[in-house]
mmCIF file of C-alpha atoms in Angstrom:
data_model
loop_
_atom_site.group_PDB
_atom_site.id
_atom_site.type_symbol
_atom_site.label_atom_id
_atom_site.label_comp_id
_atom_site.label_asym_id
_atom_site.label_seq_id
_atom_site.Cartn_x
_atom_site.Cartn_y
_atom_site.Cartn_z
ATOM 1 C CA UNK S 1 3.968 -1.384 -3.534
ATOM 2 C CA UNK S 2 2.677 -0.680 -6.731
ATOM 3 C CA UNK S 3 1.032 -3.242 -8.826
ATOM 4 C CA UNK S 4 -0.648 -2.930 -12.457
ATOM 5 C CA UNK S 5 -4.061 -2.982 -13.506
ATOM 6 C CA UNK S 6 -6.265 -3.175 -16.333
ATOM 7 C CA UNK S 7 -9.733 -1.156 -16.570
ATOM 8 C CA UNK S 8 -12.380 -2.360 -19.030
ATOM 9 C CA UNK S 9 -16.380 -0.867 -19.611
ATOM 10 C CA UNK S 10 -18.500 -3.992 -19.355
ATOM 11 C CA UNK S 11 -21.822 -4.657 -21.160
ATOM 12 C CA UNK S 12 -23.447 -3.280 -18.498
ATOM 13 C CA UNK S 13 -21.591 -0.009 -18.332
ATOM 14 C CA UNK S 14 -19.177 -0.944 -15.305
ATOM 15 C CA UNK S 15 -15.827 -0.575 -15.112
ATOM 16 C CA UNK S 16 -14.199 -3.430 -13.877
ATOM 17 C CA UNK S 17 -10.387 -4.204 -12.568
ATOM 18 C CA UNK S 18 -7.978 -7.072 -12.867
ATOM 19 C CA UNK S 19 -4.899 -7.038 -10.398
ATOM 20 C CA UNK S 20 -2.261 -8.629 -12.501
ATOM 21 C CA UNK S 21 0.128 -9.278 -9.852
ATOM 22 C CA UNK S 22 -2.785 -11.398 -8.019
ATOM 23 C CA UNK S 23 -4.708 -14.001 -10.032
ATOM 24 C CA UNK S 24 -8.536 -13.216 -8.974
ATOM 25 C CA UNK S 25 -8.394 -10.187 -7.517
ATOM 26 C CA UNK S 26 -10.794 -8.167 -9.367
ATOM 27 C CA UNK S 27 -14.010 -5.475 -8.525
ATOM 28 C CA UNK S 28 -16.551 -3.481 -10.405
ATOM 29 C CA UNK S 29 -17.772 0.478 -10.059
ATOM 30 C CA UNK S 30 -19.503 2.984 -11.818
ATOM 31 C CA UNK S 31 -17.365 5.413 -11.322
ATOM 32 C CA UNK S 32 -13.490 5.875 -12.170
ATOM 33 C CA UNK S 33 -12.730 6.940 -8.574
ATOM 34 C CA UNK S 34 -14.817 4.614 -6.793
ATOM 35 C CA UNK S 35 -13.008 1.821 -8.693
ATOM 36 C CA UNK S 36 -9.764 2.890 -7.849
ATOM 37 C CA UNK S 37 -10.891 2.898 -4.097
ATOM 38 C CA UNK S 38 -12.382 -0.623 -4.400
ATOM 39 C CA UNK S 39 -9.398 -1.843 -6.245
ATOM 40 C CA UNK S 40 -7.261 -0.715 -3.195
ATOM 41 C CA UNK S 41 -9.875 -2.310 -0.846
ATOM 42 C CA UNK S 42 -9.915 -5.462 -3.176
ATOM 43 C CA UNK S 43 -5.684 -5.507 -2.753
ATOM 44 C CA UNK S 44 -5.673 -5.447 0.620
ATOM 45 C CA UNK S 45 -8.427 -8.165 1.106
ATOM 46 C CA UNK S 46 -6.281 -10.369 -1.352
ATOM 47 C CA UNK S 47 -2.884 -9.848 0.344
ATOM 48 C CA UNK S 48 -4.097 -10.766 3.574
ATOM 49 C CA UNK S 49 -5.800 -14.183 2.405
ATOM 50 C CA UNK S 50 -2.820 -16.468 2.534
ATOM 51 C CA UNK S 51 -4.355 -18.858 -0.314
ATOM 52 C CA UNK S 52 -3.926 -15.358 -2.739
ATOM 53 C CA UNK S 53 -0.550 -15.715 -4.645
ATOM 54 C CA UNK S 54 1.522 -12.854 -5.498
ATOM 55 C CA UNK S 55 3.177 -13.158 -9.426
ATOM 56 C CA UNK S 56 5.189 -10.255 -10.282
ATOM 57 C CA UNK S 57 4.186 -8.897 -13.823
ATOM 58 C CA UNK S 58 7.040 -6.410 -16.035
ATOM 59 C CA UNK S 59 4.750 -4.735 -18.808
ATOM 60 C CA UNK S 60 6.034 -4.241 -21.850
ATOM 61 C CA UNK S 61 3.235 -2.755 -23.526
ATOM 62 C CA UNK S 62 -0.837 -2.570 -24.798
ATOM 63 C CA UNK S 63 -1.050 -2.972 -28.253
ATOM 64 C CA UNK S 64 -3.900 -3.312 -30.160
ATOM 65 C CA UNK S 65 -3.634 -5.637 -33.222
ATOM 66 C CA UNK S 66 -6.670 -6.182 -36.430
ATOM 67 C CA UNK S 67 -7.381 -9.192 -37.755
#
């Protein structure tokens, strides 16, 4: 299964994940790697909760826009 997510630096210097696909299911690392390994943790915990909903996301694109 393969399922999108998007990486952002906090305030606090963390990187945090969003699952898309699976409203709430997010984590936080320091590292790149260990947030990739707690995303996959975080996935699996989600999926198995029945109360988690799965929406299927098609991305078109990032695009960054000034104003």
């Amino acid at each position: 299964m393969e399922l999108n997510i998007v990486i952002e630096k906090g305030e606090d210097g963390y990187l945090v994940s969003e699952v898309l696909e699976i409203p709430g299911c997010h984590t936080q690392a320091k590292s790149m790697d260990e947030l990739l390994r707690r995303t996959k943790e975080a996935i699996e915990v989600c999926l198995k909760s029945e109360r988690e909903e799965f929406i299927p996301v098609k991305i078109i694109g990032i695009q960054k826009i000034e104003v």
